[in-house]
């Protein structure tokens, strides 16, 4: 007695992602390297800049002083790479789950980094050395712009984590969904935890976690060249 074979195709590792073209691969690679570029630049300066103490000083203050151009460049380069990454996500994810929201959220993240690098904060907390020990009062216009840009960028990236969670759940990739959710929740808790004690370190850890996730996502969507 003859039986009918099932015509349902087997699920693949990334069933909801389109195979990336050469251009898409290049854009995803931009996202893979954005985090390492930024984190390495911050770490190198945090260890070498005279008077900078990560226990008290937020990483944004590294944009100040004679060597401030290094961190300004790190913000802008990471932002441009993230903006390119957003285009790559659009090309690979659309029109599937997360294809509508993850790319623009990543684009806002990149724009926030660019603005954060282009508009420097006011000197604060004694950095650069020789400046007042407190916070600027009143803040300059460029200090206000800088104060708004990084939180906007960070919030967009956290939302992108949760958008990808939904995509992973639809694709039944529970491990990836758990990692994405843990990244979003962990980064949010680190930043929103009440109290100023250790805030600069918490911010640095949150940024590192978030950038690790963007790199991991890029590699997940980027199959080996063949």
JSON list of C-alpha atoms in Angstrom, two decimals:
[
{"chain": "A", "resi": 1, "resn": "UNK", "atom": "CA", "xyz": [0.00, 0.00, 0.00]},
{"chain": "A", "resi": 2, "resn": "UNK", "atom": "CA", "xyz": [1.44, 3.33, -1.07]},
{"chain": "A", "resi": 3, "resn": "UNK", "atom": "CA", "xyz": [1.80, 6.18, 1.40]},
{"chain": "A", "resi": 4, "resn": "UNK", "atom": "CA", "xyz": [2.13, 9.86, 0.64]},
{"chain": "A", "resi": 5, "resn": "UNK", "atom": "CA", "xyz": [5.38, 11.52, 1.57]},
{"chain": "A", "resi": 6, "resn": "UNK", "atom": "CA", "xyz": [5.17, 14.73, 3.54]},
{"chain": "A", "resi": 7, "resn": "UNK", "atom": "CA", "xyz": [6.02, 17.78, 1.45]},
{"chain": "A", "resi": 8, "resn": "UNK", "atom": "CA", "xyz": [6.68, 19.99, 4.47]},
{"chain": "A", "resi": 9, "resn": "UNK", "atom": "CA", "xyz": [10.30, 21.26, 4.27]},
{"chain": "A", "resi": 10, "resn": "UNK", "atom": "CA", "xyz": [12.47, 20.78, 7.35]},
{"chain": "A", "resi": 11, "resn": "UNK", "atom": "CA", "xyz": [13.11, 23.80, 9.53]},
{"chain": "A", "resi": 12, "resn": "UNK", "atom": "CA", "xyz": [16.52, 25.40, 9.04]},
{"chain": "A", "resi": 13, "resn": "UNK", "atom": "CA", "xyz": [18.71, 27.11, 11.61]},
{"chain": "A", "resi": 14, "resn": "UNK", "atom": "CA", "xyz": [17.58, 30.57, 10.49]},
{"chain": "A", "resi": 15, "resn": "UNK", "atom": "CA", "xyz": [14.29, 29.87, 8.68]},
{"chain": "A", "resi": 16, "resn": "UNK", "atom": "CA", "xyz": [13.13, 33.47, 8.86]},
{"chain": "A", "resi": 17, "resn": "UNK", "atom": "CA", "xyz": [16.25, 35.09, 7.40]},
{"chain": "A", "resi": 18, "resn": "UNK", "atom": "CA", "xyz": [17.06, 35.53, 3.73]},
{"chain": "A", "resi": 19, "resn": "UNK", "atom": "CA", "xyz": [20.48, 34.32, 2.53]},
{"chain": "A", "resi": 20, "resn": "UNK", "atom": "CA", "xyz": [22.65, 37.46, 2.57]},
{"chain": "A", "resi": 21, "resn": "UNK", "atom": "CA", "xyz": [24.12, 38.78, -0.67]},
{"chain": "A", "resi": 22, "resn": "UNK", "atom": "CA", "xyz": [27.69, 40.05, -0.85]},
{"chain": "A", "resi": 23, "resn": "UNK", "atom": "CA", "xyz": [26.50, 43.58, -0.04]},
{"chain": "A", "resi": 24, "resn": "UNK", "atom": "CA", "xyz": [24.38, 42.35, 2.84]},
{"chain": "A", "resi": 25, "resn": "UNK", "atom": "CA", "xyz": [27.33, 40.39, 4.22]},
{"chain": "A", "resi": 26, "resn": "UNK", "atom": "CA", "xyz": [29.50, 43.51, 4.17]},
{"chain": "A", "resi": 27, "resn": "UNK", "atom": "CA", "xyz": [26.80, 45.47, 6.02]},
{"chain": "A", "resi": 28, "resn": "UNK", "atom": "CA", "xyz": [26.42, 42.74, 8.64]},
{"chain": "A", "resi": 29, "resn": "UNK", "atom": "CA", "xyz": [30.19, 42.69, 9.12]},
{"chain": "A", "resi": 30, "resn": "UNK", "atom": "CA", "xyz": [29.96, 46.41, 9.92]},
{"chain": "A", "resi": 31, "resn": "UNK", "atom": "CA", "xyz": [27.67, 45.46, 12.79]},
{"chain": "A", "resi": 32, "resn": "UNK", "atom": "CA", "xyz": [30.01, 42.71, 13.92]},
{"chain": "A", "resi": 33, "resn": "UNK", "atom": "CA", "xyz": [32.97, 45.07, 14.29]},
{"chain": "A", "resi": 34, "resn": "UNK", "atom": "CA", "xyz": [31.20, 48.16, 15.66]},
{"chain": "A", "resi": 35, "resn": "UNK", "atom": "CA", "xyz": [31.15, 46.84, 19.22]},
{"chain": "A", "resi": 36, "resn": "UNK", "atom": "CA", "xyz": [34.79, 45.71, 19.39]},
{"chain": "A", "resi": 37, "resn": "UNK", "atom": "CA", "xyz": [35.95, 49.03, 17.90]},
{"chain": "A", "resi": 38, "resn": "UNK", "atom": "CA", "xyz": [34.06, 51.01, 20.55]},
{"chain": "A", "resi": 39, "resn": "UNK", "atom": "CA", "xyz": [34.83, 48.81, 23.55]},
{"chain": "A", "resi": 40, "resn": "UNK", "atom": "CA", "xyz": [38.55, 48.51, 22.76]},
{"chain": "A", "resi": 41, "resn": "UNK", "atom": "CA", "xyz": [38.83, 52.29, 22.29]},
{"chain": "A", "resi": 42, "resn": "UNK", "atom": "CA", "xyz": [37.13, 52.93, 25.64]},
{"chain": "A", "resi": 43, "resn": "UNK", "atom": "CA", "xyz": [39.17, 50.30, 27.50]},
{"chain": "A", "resi": 44, "resn": "UNK", "atom": "CA", "xyz": [42.48, 51.60, 26.15]},
{"chain": "A", "resi": 45, "resn": "UNK", "atom": "CA", "xyz": [41.69, 55.17, 27.16]},
{"chain": "A", "resi": 46, "resn": "UNK", "atom": "CA", "xyz": [40.21, 54.28, 30.53]},
{"chain": "A", "resi": 47, "resn": "UNK", "atom": "CA", "xyz": [43.53, 52.66, 31.41]},
{"chain": "A", "resi": 48, "resn": "UNK", "atom": "CA", "xyz": [45.79, 55.39, 30.05]},
{"chain": "A", "resi": 49, "resn": "UNK", "atom": "CA", "xyz": [44.08, 58.81, 30.16]},
{"chain": "A", "resi": 50, "resn": "UNK", "atom": "CA", "xyz": [45.52, 60.98, 32.93]},
{"chain": "A", "resi": 51, "resn": "UNK", "atom": "CA", "xyz": [42.96, 61.69, 35.65]},
{"chain": "A", "resi": 52, "resn": "UNK", "atom": "CA", "xyz": [40.24, 59.43, 34.26]},
{"chain": "A", "resi": 53, "resn": "UNK", "atom": "CA", "xyz": [38.68, 57.02, 36.76]},
{"chain": "A", "resi": 54, "resn": "UNK", "atom": "CA", "xyz": [35.92, 54.74, 35.49]},
{"chain": "A", "resi": 55, "resn": "UNK", "atom": "CA", "xyz": [34.61, 54.39, 39.03]},
{"chain": "A", "resi": 56, "resn": "UNK", "atom": "CA", "xyz": [33.59, 58.08, 38.93]},
{"chain": "A", "resi": 57, "resn": "UNK", "atom": "CA", "xyz": [33.71, 59.28, 35.34]},
{"chain": "A", "resi": 58, "resn": "UNK", "atom": "CA", "xyz": [31.26, 58.23, 32.59]},
{"chain": "A", "resi": 59, "resn": "UNK", "atom": "CA", "xyz": [32.91, 57.19, 29.33]},
{"chain": "A", "resi": 60, "resn": "UNK", "atom": "CA", "xyz": [31.45, 60.23, 27.57]},
{"chain": "A", "resi": 61, "resn": "UNK", "atom": "CA", "xyz": [33.96, 62.43, 29.39]},
{"chain": "A", "resi": 62, "resn": "UNK", "atom": "CA", "xyz": [36.72, 60.75, 27.37]},
{"chain": "A", "resi": 63, "resn": "UNK", "atom": "CA", "xyz": [35.65, 63.00, 24.47]},
{"chain": "A", "resi": 64, "resn": "UNK", "atom": "CA", "xyz": [37.16, 65.97, 26.37]},
{"chain": "A", "resi": 65, "resn": "UNK", "atom": "CA", "xyz": [40.74, 67.15, 26.60]},
{"chain": "A", "resi": 66, "resn": "UNK", "atom": "CA", "xyz": [43.57, 67.13, 24.07]},
{"chain": "A", "resi": 67, "resn": "UNK", "atom": "CA", "xyz": [43.03, 63.43, 23.34]},
{"chain": "A", "resi": 68, "resn": "UNK", "atom": "CA", "xyz": [39.26, 63.72, 23.25]},
{"chain": "A", "resi": 69, "resn": "UNK", "atom": "CA", "xyz": [39.26, 63.29, 19.47]},
{"chain": "A", "resi": 70, "resn": "UNK", "atom": "CA", "xyz": [39.97, 59.58, 20.00]},
{"chain": "A", "resi": 71, "resn": "UNK", "atom": "CA", "xyz": [36.71, 58.94, 21.82]},
{"chain": "A", "resi": 72, "resn": "UNK", "atom": "CA", "xyz": [34.84, 61.30, 19.54]},
{"chain": "A", "resi": 73, "resn": "UNK", "atom": "CA", "xyz": [36.06, 59.20, 16.63]},
{"chain": "A", "resi": 74, "resn": "UNK", "atom": "CA", "xyz": [35.09, 55.99, 18.44]},
{"chain": "A", "resi": 75, "resn": "UNK", "atom": "CA", "xyz": [31.53, 57.26, 18.91]},
{"chain": "A", "resi": 76, "resn": "UNK", "atom": "CA", "xyz": [31.20, 58.39, 15.31]},
{"chain": "A", "resi": 77, "resn": "UNK", "atom": "CA", "xyz": [32.85, 55.35, 13.71]},
{"chain": "A", "resi": 78, "resn": "UNK", "atom": "CA", "xyz": [30.79, 52.93, 15.82]},
{"chain": "A", "resi": 79, "resn": "UNK", "atom": "CA", "xyz": [27.69, 54.95, 14.94]},
{"chain": "A", "resi": 80, "resn": "UNK", "atom": "CA", "xyz": [28.38, 54.84, 11.21]},
{"chain": "A", "resi": 81, "resn": "UNK", "atom": "CA", "xyz": [29.08, 51.10, 11.37]},
{"chain": "A", "resi": 82, "resn": "UNK", "atom": "CA", "xyz": [25.84, 50.57, 13.31]},
{"chain": "A", "resi": 83, "resn": "UNK", "atom": "CA", "xyz": [23.89, 52.62, 10.76]},
{"chain": "A", "resi": 84, "resn": "UNK", "atom": "CA", "xyz": [25.31, 50.45, 7.98]},
{"chain": "A", "resi": 85, "resn": "UNK", "atom": "CA", "xyz": [24.39, 47.41, 10.07]},
{"chain": "A", "resi": 86, "resn": "UNK", "atom": "CA", "xyz": [20.81, 48.66, 10.24]},
{"chain": "A", "resi": 87, "resn": "UNK", "atom": "CA", "xyz": [20.67, 48.61, 6.43]},
{"chain": "A", "resi": 88, "resn": "UNK", "atom": "CA", "xyz": [22.04, 45.07, 6.44]},
{"chain": "A", "resi": 89, "resn": "UNK", "atom": "CA", "xyz": [19.40, 43.97, 8.95]},
{"chain": "A", "resi": 90, "resn": "UNK", "atom": "CA", "xyz": [16.70, 45.42, 6.74]},
{"chain": "A", "resi": 91, "resn": "UNK", "atom": "CA", "xyz": [18.02, 43.53, 3.72]},
{"chain": "A", "resi": 92, "resn": "UNK", "atom": "CA", "xyz": [18.26, 40.22, 5.59]},
{"chain": "A", "resi": 93, "resn": "UNK", "atom": "CA", "xyz": [15.26, 40.28, 7.96]},
{"chain": "A", "resi": 94, "resn": "UNK", "atom": "CA", "xyz": [12.56, 42.02, 5.93]},
{"chain": "A", "resi": 95, "resn": "UNK", "atom": "CA", "xyz": [9.73, 41.05, 5.46]},
{"chain": "A", "resi": 96, "resn": "UNK", "atom": "CA", "xyz": [9.92, 38.44, 8.25]},
{"chain": "A", "resi": 97, "resn": "UNK", "atom": "CA", "xyz": [9.47, 38.96, 12.00]},
{"chain": "A", "resi": 98, "resn": "UNK", "atom": "CA", "xyz": [11.64, 41.82, 13.32]},
{"chain": "A", "resi": 99, "resn": "UNK", "atom": "CA", "xyz": [12.22, 43.03, 9.77]},
{"chain": "A", "resi": 100, "resn": "UNK", "atom": "CA", "xyz": [10.04, 46.09, 10.27]},
{"chain": "A", "resi": 101, "resn": "UNK", "atom": "CA", "xyz": [11.31, 47.27, 13.66]},
{"chain": "A", "resi": 102, "resn": "UNK", "atom": "CA", "xyz": [14.82, 45.96, 14.33]},
{"chain": "A", "resi": 103, "resn": "UNK", "atom": "CA", "xyz": [16.50, 47.84, 11.45]},
{"chain": "A", "resi": 104, "resn": "UNK", "atom": "CA", "xyz": [15.14, 51.33, 12.31]},
{"chain": "A", "resi": 105, "resn": "UNK", "atom": "CA", "xyz": [15.87, 50.78, 15.99]},
{"chain": "A", "resi": 106, "resn": "UNK", "atom": "CA", "xyz": [19.45, 49.88, 15.12]},
{"chain": "A", "resi": 107, "resn": "UNK", "atom": "CA", "xyz": [19.55, 52.95, 12.90]},
{"chain": "A", "resi": 108, "resn": "UNK", "atom": "CA", "xyz": [18.47, 55.19, 15.79]},
{"chain": "A", "resi": 109, "resn": "UNK", "atom": "CA", "xyz": [21.15, 53.53, 17.90]},
{"chain": "A", "resi": 110, "resn": "UNK", "atom": "CA", "xyz": [23.78, 54.40, 15.30]},
{"chain": "A", "resi": 111, "resn": "UNK", "atom": "CA", "xyz": [22.51, 57.97, 14.95]},
{"chain": "A", "resi": 112, "resn": "UNK", "atom": "CA", "xyz": [22.62, 58.43, 18.72]},
{"chain": "A", "resi": 113, "resn": "UNK", "atom": "CA", "xyz": [26.27, 57.35, 18.79]},
{"chain": "A", "resi": 114, "resn": "UNK", "atom": "CA", "xyz": [27.14, 59.76, 15.98]},
{"chain": "A", "resi": 115, "resn": "UNK", "atom": "CA", "xyz": [25.43, 62.67, 17.73]},
{"chain": "A", "resi": 116, "resn": "UNK", "atom": "CA", "xyz": [27.07, 61.68, 21.01]},
{"chain": "A", "resi": 117, "resn": "UNK", "atom": "CA", "xyz": [30.47, 61.93, 19.36]},
{"chain": "A", "resi": 118, "resn": "UNK", "atom": "CA", "xyz": [29.80, 65.11, 17.44]},
{"chain": "A", "resi": 119, "resn": "UNK", "atom": "CA", "xyz": [28.46, 67.05, 20.46]},
{"chain": "A", "resi": 120, "resn": "UNK", "atom": "CA", "xyz": [30.70, 66.81, 23.50]},
{"chain": "A", "resi": 121, "resn": "UNK", "atom": "CA", "xyz": [29.55, 66.94, 27.13]},
{"chain": "A", "resi": 122, "resn": "UNK", "atom": "CA", "xyz": [30.61, 69.62, 29.58]},
{"chain": "A", "resi": 123, "resn": "UNK", "atom": "CA", "xyz": [33.61, 68.99, 31.84]},
{"chain": "A", "resi": 124, "resn": "UNK", "atom": "CA", "xyz": [32.50, 67.40, 35.09]},
{"chain": "A", "resi": 125, "resn": "UNK", "atom": "CA", "xyz": [33.70, 65.64, 38.22]},
{"chain": "A", "resi": 126, "resn": "UNK", "atom": "CA", "xyz": [37.21, 67.00, 37.83]},
{"chain": "A", "resi": 127, "resn": "UNK", "atom": "CA", "xyz": [37.78, 65.65, 34.32]},
{"chain": "A", "resi": 128, "resn": "UNK", "atom": "CA", "xyz": [39.72, 66.75, 32.39]},
{"chain": "A", "resi": 129, "resn": "UNK", "atom": "CA", "xyz": [42.17, 67.46, 35.22]},
{"chain": "A", "resi": 130, "resn": "UNK", "atom": "CA", "xyz": [41.92, 71.03, 36.47]},
{"chain": "A", "resi": 131, "resn": "UNK", "atom": "CA", "xyz": [38.19, 71.43, 35.80]},
{"chain": "A", "resi": 132, "resn": "UNK", "atom": "CA", "xyz": [35.57, 71.83, 38.57]},
{"chain": "A", "resi": 133, "resn": "UNK", "atom": "CA", "xyz": [34.79, 68.81, 40.73]},
{"chain": "A", "resi": 134, "resn": "UNK", "atom": "CA", "xyz": [31.01, 69.05, 40.32]},
{"chain": "A", "resi": 135, "resn": "UNK", "atom": "CA", "xyz": [28.67, 68.95, 37.32]},
{"chain": "A", "resi": 136, "resn": "UNK", "atom": "CA", "xyz": [28.24, 71.86, 34.94]},
{"chain": "A", "resi": 137, "resn": "UNK", "atom": "CA", "xyz": [25.50, 74.26, 36.02]},
{"chain": "A", "resi": 138, "resn": "UNK", "atom": "CA", "xyz": [24.03, 75.43, 33.75]},
{"chain": "A", "resi": 139, "resn": "UNK", "atom": "CA", "xyz": [24.78, 72.92, 30.99]},
{"chain": "A", "resi": 140, "resn": "UNK", "atom": "CA", "xyz": [25.90, 74.19, 27.61]},
{"chain": "A", "resi": 141, "resn": "UNK", "atom": "CA", "xyz": [23.72, 73.59, 24.55]},
{"chain": "A", "resi": 142, "resn": "UNK", "atom": "CA", "xyz": [26.09, 70.95, 23.21]},
{"chain": "A", "resi": 143, "resn": "UNK", "atom": "CA", "xyz": [26.18, 69.32, 26.64]},
{"chain": "A", "resi": 144, "resn": "UNK", "atom": "CA", "xyz": [22.38, 69.06, 26.57]},
{"chain": "A", "resi": 145, "resn": "UNK", "atom": "CA", "xyz": [22.45, 67.49, 23.09]},
{"chain": "A", "resi": 146, "resn": "UNK", "atom": "CA", "xyz": [25.06, 65.00, 24.24]},
{"chain": "A", "resi": 147, "resn": "UNK", "atom": "CA", "xyz": [23.06, 64.18, 27.38]},
{"chain": "A", "resi": 148, "resn": "UNK", "atom": "CA", "xyz": [20.03, 63.25, 25.25]},
{"chain": "A", "resi": 149, "resn": "UNK", "atom": "CA", "xyz": [21.72, 61.27, 22.44]},
{"chain": "A", "resi": 150, "resn": "UNK", "atom": "CA", "xyz": [23.33, 58.30, 24.27]},
{"chain": "A", "resi": 151, "resn": "UNK", "atom": "CA", "xyz": [20.24, 57.44, 26.37]},
{"chain": "A", "resi": 152, "resn": "UNK", "atom": "CA", "xyz": [18.12, 57.55, 23.20]},
{"chain": "A", "resi": 153, "resn": "UNK", "atom": "CA", "xyz": [20.60, 55.27, 21.44]},
{"chain": "A", "resi": 154, "resn": "UNK", "atom": "CA", "xyz": [20.71, 52.87, 24.37]},
{"chain": "A", "resi": 155, "resn": "UNK", "atom": "CA", "xyz": [16.93, 52.70, 24.70]},
{"chain": "A", "resi": 156, "resn": "UNK", "atom": "CA", "xyz": [16.63, 51.92, 20.99]},
{"chain": "A", "resi": 157, "resn": "UNK", "atom": "CA", "xyz": [19.11, 49.07, 21.28]},
{"chain": "A", "resi": 158, "resn": "UNK", "atom": "CA", "xyz": [17.29, 47.58, 24.28]},
{"chain": "A", "resi": 159, "resn": "UNK", "atom": "CA", "xyz": [14.03, 47.69, 22.32]},
{"chain": "A", "resi": 160, "resn": "UNK", "atom": "CA", "xyz": [15.79, 45.99, 19.42]},
{"chain": "A", "resi": 161, "resn": "UNK", "atom": "CA", "xyz": [16.75, 43.15, 21.79]},
{"chain": "A", "resi": 162, "resn": "UNK", "atom": "CA", "xyz": [13.10, 42.53, 22.61]},
{"chain": "A", "resi": 163, "resn": "UNK", "atom": "CA", "xyz": [12.06, 42.75, 18.95]},
{"chain": "A", "resi": 164, "resn": "UNK", "atom": "CA", "xyz": [14.58, 40.02, 18.17]},
{"chain": "A", "resi": 165, "resn": "UNK", "atom": "CA", "xyz": [13.23, 37.99, 21.12]},
{"chain": "A", "resi": 166, "resn": "UNK", "atom": "CA", "xyz": [9.86, 37.80, 19.37]},
{"chain": "A", "resi": 167, "resn": "UNK", "atom": "CA", "xyz": [11.51, 36.72, 16.13]},
{"chain": "A", "resi": 168, "resn": "UNK", "atom": "CA", "xyz": [13.48, 34.02, 17.92]},
{"chain": "A", "resi": 169, "resn": "UNK", "atom": "CA", "xyz": [10.37, 32.72, 19.68]},
{"chain": "A", "resi": 170, "resn": "UNK", "atom": "CA", "xyz": [8.51, 32.50, 16.35]},
{"chain": "A", "resi": 171, "resn": "UNK", "atom": "CA", "xyz": [11.46, 30.56, 14.93]},
{"chain": "A", "resi": 172, "resn": "UNK", "atom": "CA", "xyz": [11.54, 28.34, 18.05]},
{"chain": "A", "resi": 173, "resn": "UNK", "atom": "CA", "xyz": [15.11, 29.40, 18.84]},
{"chain": "A", "resi": 174, "resn": "UNK", "atom": "CA", "xyz": [14.62, 29.46, 22.60]},
{"chain": "A", "resi": 175, "resn": "UNK", "atom": "CA", "xyz": [18.32, 29.73, 23.47]},
{"chain": "A", "resi": 176, "resn": "UNK", "atom": "CA", "xyz": [18.73, 32.80, 21.30]},
{"chain": "A", "resi": 177, "resn": "UNK", "atom": "CA", "xyz": [15.48, 34.27, 22.62]},
{"chain": "A", "resi": 178, "resn": "UNK", "atom": "CA", "xyz": [16.71, 33.79, 26.18]},
{"chain": "A", "resi": 179, "resn": "UNK", "atom": "CA", "xyz": [20.06, 35.42, 25.44]},
{"chain": "A", "resi": 180, "resn": "UNK", "atom": "CA", "xyz": [18.44, 38.41, 23.72]},
{"chain": "A", "resi": 181, "resn": "UNK", "atom": "CA", "xyz": [15.95, 38.88, 26.56]},
{"chain": "A", "resi": 182, "resn": "UNK", "atom": "CA", "xyz": [18.67, 38.57, 29.19]},
{"chain": "A", "resi": 183, "resn": "UNK", "atom": "CA", "xyz": [20.75, 41.18, 27.38]},
{"chain": "A", "resi": 184, "resn": "UNK", "atom": "CA", "xyz": [17.90, 43.65, 27.17]},
{"chain": "A", "resi": 185, "resn": "UNK", "atom": "CA", "xyz": [16.77, 43.15, 30.76]},
{"chain": "A", "resi": 186, "resn": "UNK", "atom": "CA", "xyz": [20.30, 43.07, 32.16]},
{"chain": "A", "resi": 187, "resn": "UNK", "atom": "CA", "xyz": [21.37, 46.25, 30.37]},
{"chain": "A", "resi": 188, "resn": "UNK", "atom": "CA", "xyz": [18.19, 48.03, 31.41]},
{"chain": "A", "resi": 189, "resn": "UNK", "atom": "CA", "xyz": [18.58, 47.02, 35.07]},
{"chain": "A", "resi": 190, "resn": "UNK", "atom": "CA", "xyz": [22.21, 48.13, 35.14]},
{"chain": "A", "resi": 191, "resn": "UNK", "atom": "CA", "xyz": [21.33, 51.59, 33.82]},
{"chain": "A", "resi": 192, "resn": "UNK", "atom": "CA", "xyz": [18.06, 52.11, 35.72]},
{"chain": "A", "resi": 193, "resn": "UNK", "atom": "CA", "xyz": [19.24, 50.79, 39.09]},
{"chain": "A", "resi": 194, "resn": "UNK", "atom": "CA", "xyz": [18.61, 53.58, 41.65]},
{"chain": "A", "resi": 195, "resn": "UNK", "atom": "CA", "xyz": [21.54, 55.40, 43.17]},
{"chain": "A", "resi": 196, "resn": "UNK", "atom": "CA", "xyz": [24.66, 57.00, 41.76]},
{"chain": "A", "resi": 197, "resn": "UNK", "atom": "CA", "xyz": [27.18, 54.67, 43.40]},
{"chain": "A", "resi": 198, "resn": "UNK", "atom": "CA", "xyz": [28.98, 52.72, 40.71]},
{"chain": "A", "resi": 199, "resn": "UNK", "atom": "CA", "xyz": [26.84, 54.25, 37.95]},
{"chain": "A", "resi": 200, "resn": "UNK", "atom": "CA", "xyz": [29.76, 54.82, 35.59]},
{"chain": "A", "resi": 201, "resn": "UNK", "atom": "CA", "xyz": [30.89, 51.21, 35.89]},
{"chain": "A", "resi": 202, "resn": "UNK", "atom": "CA", "xyz": [27.33, 49.96, 35.47]},
{"chain": "A", "resi": 203, "resn": "UNK", "atom": "CA", "xyz": [26.97, 52.04, 32.32]},
{"chain": "A", "resi": 204, "resn": "UNK", "atom": "CA", "xyz": [30.22, 50.66, 30.93]},
{"chain": "A", "resi": 205, "resn": "UNK", "atom": "CA", "xyz": [29.13, 47.07, 31.64]},
{"chain": "A", "resi": 206, "resn": "UNK", "atom": "CA", "xyz": [25.71, 47.70, 30.07]},
{"chain": "A", "resi": 207, "resn": "UNK", "atom": "CA", "xyz": [27.31, 49.12, 26.93]},
{"chain": "A", "resi": 208, "resn": "UNK", "atom": "CA", "xyz": [29.66, 46.12, 26.71]},
{"chain": "A", "resi": 209, "resn": "UNK", "atom": "CA", "xyz": [26.76, 43.66, 27.08]},
{"chain": "A", "resi": 210, "resn": "UNK", "atom": "CA", "xyz": [24.71, 45.46, 24.45]},
{"chain": "A", "resi": 211, "resn": "UNK", "atom": "CA", "xyz": [27.56, 45.63, 21.95]},
{"chain": "A", "resi": 212, "resn": "UNK", "atom": "CA", "xyz": [28.35, 41.94, 22.53]},
{"chain": "A", "resi": 213, "resn": "UNK", "atom": "CA", "xyz": [24.75, 41.19, 21.56]},
{"chain": "A", "resi": 214, "resn": "UNK", "atom": "CA", "xyz": [24.89, 43.26, 18.35]},
{"chain": "A", "resi": 215, "resn": "UNK", "atom": "CA", "xyz": [28.07, 41.41, 17.36]},
{"chain": "A", "resi": 216, "resn": "UNK", "atom": "CA", "xyz": [26.54, 38.02, 18.17]},
{"chain": "A", "resi": 217, "resn": "UNK", "atom": "CA", "xyz": [23.42, 38.86, 16.14]},
{"chain": "A", "resi": 218, "resn": "UNK", "atom": "CA", "xyz": [25.52, 39.88, 13.16]},
{"chain": "A", "resi": 219, "resn": "UNK", "atom": "CA", "xyz": [27.46, 36.61, 13.23]},
{"chain": "A", "resi": 220, "resn": "UNK", "atom": "CA", "xyz": [24.25, 34.63, 13.65]},
{"chain": "A", "resi": 221, "resn": "UNK", "atom": "CA", "xyz": [22.82, 36.15, 10.50]},
{"chain": "A", "resi": 222, "resn": "UNK", "atom": "CA", "xyz": [26.14, 35.83, 8.67]},
{"chain": "A", "resi": 223, "resn": "UNK", "atom": "CA", "xyz": [26.70, 32.25, 7.48]},
{"chain": "A", "resi": 224, "resn": "UNK", "atom": "CA", "xyz": [30.23, 31.16, 6.49]},
{"chain": "A", "resi": 225, "resn": "UNK", "atom": "CA", "xyz": [31.29, 32.28, 3.04]},
{"chain": "A", "resi": 226, "resn": "UNK", "atom": "CA", "xyz": [31.14, 29.43, 0.62]}
]
